Amino acid sequence: MTTGLPDEEFRSEDQVDTGKFSLVAQELFNHQIKNWKLAADGYQSLSAVHIKKFKFDNFSIEAHFNPGRIISSSAKVDAKSISERPCFLCKENLPYDQKAVKINENYILLVNPYPIFNTHFTIPSVNHVPQLILSEMGNMLSISKMLGKNYSVFYNGPECGASAPDHLHIQAGDFGFMKIDTEHESMARAYGKTVYQENDLKTTAVQGCLRNYFSVESEDKTKLTAEFQKIFYALQNGKSRLEPMMNIICNYNSRWRLLIFPRSNHRPGYFYEEGENNILVSPAAVDLGGVMIFPRDKDFSKISAELIKDIFMQVTLSGARFGAVADKLGNR
Ligand SMILES: [Zn+2]
C-alpha cells in the first residue's frame, strides 16, 4: 500500500519511543486533510458541532450535535446487511485518496473522514477478521503506547457501537476530548473501590456515576493483559456469547490506564421507537467516555440530564450485576 508519505513501512513498539508514532500519525492526518476532500470537509464540519454541557456530582457529560455521524449511528450491523456491503476497512475497498500507514504487522492507521475528535483515527486489522478484543489486548496496549499520552485509544464491541463488527478495528482520538479522560481520577476517588492490587497493578470498580466501569492501571503489559482476561471471563460468566458486551478506553502516560465499560444492551429503547419518541443514539466508547453523539438536531434539542441518565441505564450493566462481577474479581 502506498502512503504518499515518507516511507516508514514497518514499526513496532520496540523500534519506536513512547509517543513518537504520534508524529507519524499527525503527518498522515495533515496529508489527508490537504489531499482528500471527504476528510477535509469532515474536519471542517466539526466547527459547526453544537454542544450542551451537563454537570453531575464529580463528573460531567456533554451532548454533541454532529450530523456527520449519521452513517455510524444508524449503521445496520445485522449479519445480512453486513454480508451485503463491501467492507470499508478492507484495504482493497479504501477510497483512492485514503492513505494508510502501517503501525505493526497487524494494524494500519487511517484518518477517519467522519470525525468526532479534532484528530480521529481508525485503526483496522490488516486482515478481515471479526471484531473481538480478547486476543488483541496486547496490540491495543502497544498501539496506545506508540501514540502516547496525547491520544486515547478505544474499542467498541461488535454489538456496542462498532459500525464494522466483521472487521477488527480500534480507534484513537485526542486525549482530553472525552470528559472521562480527565475526570476519571476524581470519579474513582468519589465512586471507586479497589477490587484488586498487586505491586503496580491496580483494579478499581467505579460504581454510581451513570455507567459502572472498571479501571486497570499498570506499567506491566503482561500483567495488564492477564488482568483484562480475568475481567473478560468474569463478565462472560460461562455464557456462550463470544465476547461480553463492552467498550474500552485506553491511555498511556508512563503507565497504561484501561477503562472497561460492561454493557447490557446495544442501543436504548428510544432507538427502536417509532415517531416522536424515536431518538437516534447508538452509545459507544465515546458516549460512555462522557461525550454523547446526536446526529439529528431534533434529538439533540430534546436531550436532558434525565434522558442521559435513562439512556446510560438502559445500555450499561446494572449495579447488582456489576457489583457481582466486582465481588468475583475481588475474591482471589
Ligand atoms: Zn474488511
mmCIF file of C-alpha atoms in Angstrom, residues 37-199:
data_model
loop_
_atom_site.group_PDB
_atom_site.id
_atom_site.type_symbol
_atom_site.label_atom_id
_atom_site.label_comp_id
_atom_site.label_asym_id
_atom_site.label_seq_id
_atom_site.Cartn_x
_atom_site.Cartn_y
_atom_site.Cartn_z
ATOM 1 C CA LYS A 37 -11.738 16.303 0.131
ATOM 2 C CA LEU A 38 -14.032 13.989 2.106
ATOM 3 C CA ALA A 39 -11.693 14.195 5.116
ATOM 4 C CA ALA A 40 -11.124 17.942 4.697
ATOM 5 C CA ASP A 41 -14.902 18.508 4.672
ATOM 6 C CA GLY A 42 -15.397 16.173 7.631
ATOM 7 C CA TYR A 43 -12.958 18.057 9.872
ATOM 8 C CA GLN A 44 -14.196 21.410 8.611
ATOM 9 C CA SER A 45 -17.748 20.419 9.653
ATOM 10 C CA LEU A 46 -16.615 19.903 13.266
ATOM 11 C CA SER A 47 -16.544 23.674 13.720
ATOM 12 C CA ALA A 48 -20.360 23.608 13.386
ATOM 13 C CA VAL A 49 -20.912 20.972 16.104
ATOM 14 C CA HIS A 50 -23.253 22.249 18.826
ATOM 15 C CA ILE A 51 -22.565 21.269 22.429
ATOM 16 C CA LYS A 52 -24.707 21.081 25.574
ATOM 17 C CA LYS A 53 -22.978 20.544 28.911
ATOM 18 C CA PHE A 54 -24.465 18.699 31.874
ATOM 19 C CA LYS A 55 -22.875 18.745 35.315
ATOM 20 C CA PHE A 56 -23.312 15.830 37.707
ATOM 21 C CA ASP A 57 -21.589 15.161 41.050
ATOM 22 C CA ASN A 58 -17.851 14.773 40.349
ATOM 23 C CA PHE A 59 -18.258 14.371 36.592
ATOM 24 C CA SER A 60 -19.819 15.907 33.525
ATOM 25 C CA ILE A 61 -21.425 14.779 30.286
ATOM 26 C CA GLU A 62 -21.584 16.653 27.008
ATOM 27 C CA ALA A 63 -24.125 16.178 24.232
ATOM 28 C CA HIS A 64 -22.815 16.913 20.738
ATOM 29 C CA PHE A 65 -24.997 17.585 17.722
ATOM 30 C CA ASN A 66 -22.799 16.144 14.948
ATOM 31 C CA PRO A 67 -24.715 15.462 11.689
ATOM 32 C CA GLY A 68 -21.642 13.883 10.069
ATOM 33 C CA ARG A 69 -22.061 10.874 12.357
ATOM 34 C CA ILE A 70 -25.406 9.785 10.925
ATOM 35 C CA ILE A 71 -23.842 6.914 8.971
ATOM 36 C CA SER A 72 -22.190 5.415 12.025
ATOM 37 C CA SER A 73 -25.039 5.974 14.491
ATOM 38 C CA SER A 74 -27.645 4.451 12.186
ATOM 39 C CA ALA A 75 -25.382 1.707 10.792
ATOM 40 C CA LYS A 76 -27.153 -1.570 10.139
ATOM 41 C CA VAL A 77 -24.935 -4.146 11.789
ATOM 42 C CA ASP A 78 -27.065 -7.274 11.410
ATOM 43 C CA ALA A 79 -25.365 -10.207 9.685
ATOM 44 C CA LYS A 80 -27.402 -9.856 6.466
ATOM 45 C CA SER A 81 -26.692 -6.123 5.983
ATOM 46 C CA ILE A 82 -23.019 -6.675 6.776
ATOM 47 C CA SER A 83 -22.691 -9.513 4.271
ATOM 48 C CA GLU A 84 -24.275 -7.399 1.520
ATOM 49 C CA ARG A 85 -21.925 -4.404 1.729
ATOM 50 C CA PRO A 86 -18.269 -4.125 0.703
ATOM 51 C CA CYS A 87 -16.178 -3.833 3.868
ATOM 52 C CA PHE A 88 -14.947 -0.237 4.224
ATOM 53 C CA LEU A 89 -11.984 -1.279 6.373
ATOM 54 C CA CYS A 90 -10.501 -3.797 3.915
ATOM 55 C CA LYS A 91 -7.592 -2.198 2.115
ATOM 56 C CA GLU A 92 -8.841 -3.173 -1.333
ATOM 57 C CA ASN A 93 -12.008 -1.149 -0.703
ATOM 58 C CA LEU A 94 -10.421 2.029 0.658
ATOM 59 C CA PRO A 95 -11.193 5.153 -1.388
ATOM 60 C CA TYR A 96 -8.380 6.104 -3.770
ATOM 61 C CA ASP A 97 -7.478 9.198 -1.714
ATOM 62 C CA GLN A 98 -7.447 7.409 1.632
ATOM 63 C CA LYS A 99 -3.869 6.614 2.612
ATOM 64 C CA ALA A 100 -2.718 4.145 5.232
ATOM 65 C CA VAL A 101 0.356 3.883 7.411
ATOM 66 C CA LYS A 102 1.405 0.524 8.720
ATOM 67 C CA ILE A 103 1.651 0.506 12.518
ATOM 68 C CA ASN A 104 2.895 -3.028 13.035
ATOM 69 C CA GLU A 105 2.477 -6.412 11.384
ATOM 70 C CA ASN A 106 -1.214 -6.496 12.259
ATOM 71 C CA TYR A 107 -2.635 -2.966 12.090
ATOM 72 C CA ILE A 108 -2.769 0.093 9.855
ATOM 73 C CA LEU A 109 -3.604 3.691 10.695
ATOM 74 C CA LEU A 110 -6.312 5.557 8.745
ATOM 75 C CA VAL A 111 -7.745 9.045 9.134
ATOM 76 C CA ASN A 112 -11.471 8.786 9.938
ATOM 77 C CA PRO A 113 -13.281 11.037 7.423
ATOM 78 C CA TYR A 114 -16.435 11.215 9.628
ATOM 79 C CA PRO A 115 -14.807 12.549 12.789
ATOM 80 C CA ILE A 116 -15.926 13.076 16.348
ATOM 81 C CA PHE A 117 -12.474 14.246 17.526
ATOM 82 C CA ASN A 118 -10.378 17.033 16.005
ATOM 83 C CA THR A 119 -7.910 14.276 15.162
ATOM 84 C CA HIS A 120 -9.668 10.942 14.735
ATOM 85 C CA PHE A 121 -8.041 7.735 13.524
ATOM 86 C CA THR A 122 -9.465 4.345 12.653
ATOM 87 C CA ILE A 123 -7.003 1.523 13.262
ATOM 88 C CA PRO A 124 -8.116 -1.615 11.417
ATOM 89 C CA SER A 125 -6.512 -5.012 11.412
ATOM 90 C CA VAL A 126 -4.676 -5.847 8.190
ATOM 91 C CA ASN A 127 -6.928 -8.913 7.927
ATOM 92 C CA HIS A 128 -10.696 -9.105 7.569
ATOM 93 C CA VAL A 129 -11.394 -10.906 10.855
ATOM 94 C CA PRO A 130 -14.302 -10.349 13.296
ATOM 95 C CA GLN A 131 -14.313 -7.644 15.938
ATOM 96 C CA LEU A 132 -13.120 -9.491 19.068
ATOM 97 C CA ILE A 133 -10.760 -7.987 21.631
ATOM 98 C CA LEU A 134 -9.555 -10.833 23.834
ATOM 99 C CA SER A 135 -6.519 -11.844 21.748
ATOM 100 C CA GLU A 136 -5.906 -8.247 20.662
ATOM 101 C CA MET A 137 -5.394 -6.526 24.001
ATOM 102 C CA GLY A 138 -1.590 -6.731 23.624
ATOM 103 C CA ASN A 139 -1.833 -4.919 20.284
ATOM 104 C CA MET A 140 -4.214 -2.324 21.716
ATOM 105 C CA LEU A 141 -1.800 -1.582 24.582
ATOM 106 C CA SER A 142 1.193 -1.399 22.212
ATOM 107 C CA ILE A 143 -0.590 0.987 19.873
ATOM 108 C CA SER A 144 -1.713 3.144 22.787
ATOM 109 C CA LYS A 145 1.894 3.394 23.990
ATOM 110 C CA MET A 146 3.140 4.182 20.480
ATOM 111 C CA LEU A 147 0.623 7.013 20.136
ATOM 112 C CA GLY A 148 1.461 8.236 23.628
ATOM 113 C CA LYS A 149 -0.286 10.398 26.182
ATOM 114 C CA ASN A 150 -1.932 12.787 23.712
ATOM 115 C CA TYR A 151 -4.322 10.131 22.390
ATOM 116 C CA SER A 152 -6.998 7.921 23.851
ATOM 117 C CA VAL A 153 -7.345 4.603 22.073
ATOM 118 C CA PHE A 154 -10.734 2.925 22.223
ATOM 119 C CA TYR A 155 -12.619 -0.226 21.303
ATOM 120 C CA ASN A 156 -16.293 -0.780 20.596
ATOM 121 C CA GLY A 157 -17.587 -4.331 20.876
ATOM 122 C CA PRO A 158 -19.409 -5.816 17.870
ATOM 123 C CA GLU A 159 -22.783 -5.025 19.461
ATOM 124 C CA CYS A 160 -21.622 -1.932 21.342
ATOM 125 C CA GLY A 161 -21.240 0.711 18.670
ATOM 126 C CA ALA A 162 -18.778 -0.799 16.200
ATOM 127 C CA SER A 163 -20.048 0.012 12.714
ATOM 128 C CA ALA A 164 -17.871 -2.757 11.198
ATOM 129 C CA PRO A 165 -18.410 -5.735 13.520
ATOM 130 C CA ASP A 166 -16.997 -8.003 10.823
ATOM 131 C CA HIS A 167 -13.605 -6.271 10.597
ATOM 132 C CA LEU A 168 -11.409 -5.961 13.691
ATOM 133 C CA HIS A 169 -10.549 -2.345 14.483
ATOM 134 C CA ILE A 170 -9.828 0.116 17.253
ATOM 135 C CA GLN A 171 -9.847 3.925 17.081
ATOM 136 C CA ALA A 172 -7.891 6.837 18.512
ATOM 137 C CA GLY A 173 -8.694 10.471 19.233
ATOM 138 C CA ASP A 174 -7.248 13.446 21.099
ATOM 139 C CA PHE A 175 -6.796 12.808 24.819
ATOM 140 C CA GLY A 176 -8.939 15.205 26.859
ATOM 141 C CA PHE A 177 -11.843 15.297 24.413
ATOM 142 C CA MET A 178 -13.793 12.647 26.306
ATOM 143 C CA LYS A 179 -14.718 14.000 29.721
ATOM 144 C CA ILE A 180 -13.623 10.813 31.447
ATOM 145 C CA ASP A 181 -10.046 11.256 30.181
ATOM 146 C CA THR A 182 -9.527 13.942 32.792
ATOM 147 C CA GLU A 183 -12.378 13.181 35.202
ATOM 148 C CA HIS A 184 -11.692 9.511 35.845
ATOM 149 C CA GLU A 185 -9.416 10.209 38.821
ATOM 150 C CA SER A 186 -11.987 12.275 40.684
ATOM 151 C CA MET A 187 -14.715 9.782 39.738
ATOM 152 C CA ALA A 188 -12.601 6.912 41.075
ATOM 153 C CA ARG A 189 -11.986 8.841 44.315
ATOM 154 C CA ALA A 190 -15.696 9.504 44.769
ATOM 155 C CA TYR A 191 -17.185 6.263 43.458
ATOM 156 C CA GLY A 192 -14.324 3.772 43.198
ATOM 157 C CA LYS A 193 -13.479 0.709 45.236
ATOM 158 C CA THR A 194 -10.181 -1.124 44.818
ATOM 159 C CA VAL A 195 -11.043 -4.715 43.981
ATOM 160 C CA TYR A 196 -7.509 -5.967 43.415
ATOM 161 C CA GLN A 197 -3.992 -4.655 43.925
ATOM 162 C CA GLU A 198 -0.660 -6.334 43.359
ATOM 163 C CA ASN A 199 2.636 -4.439 43.088
#
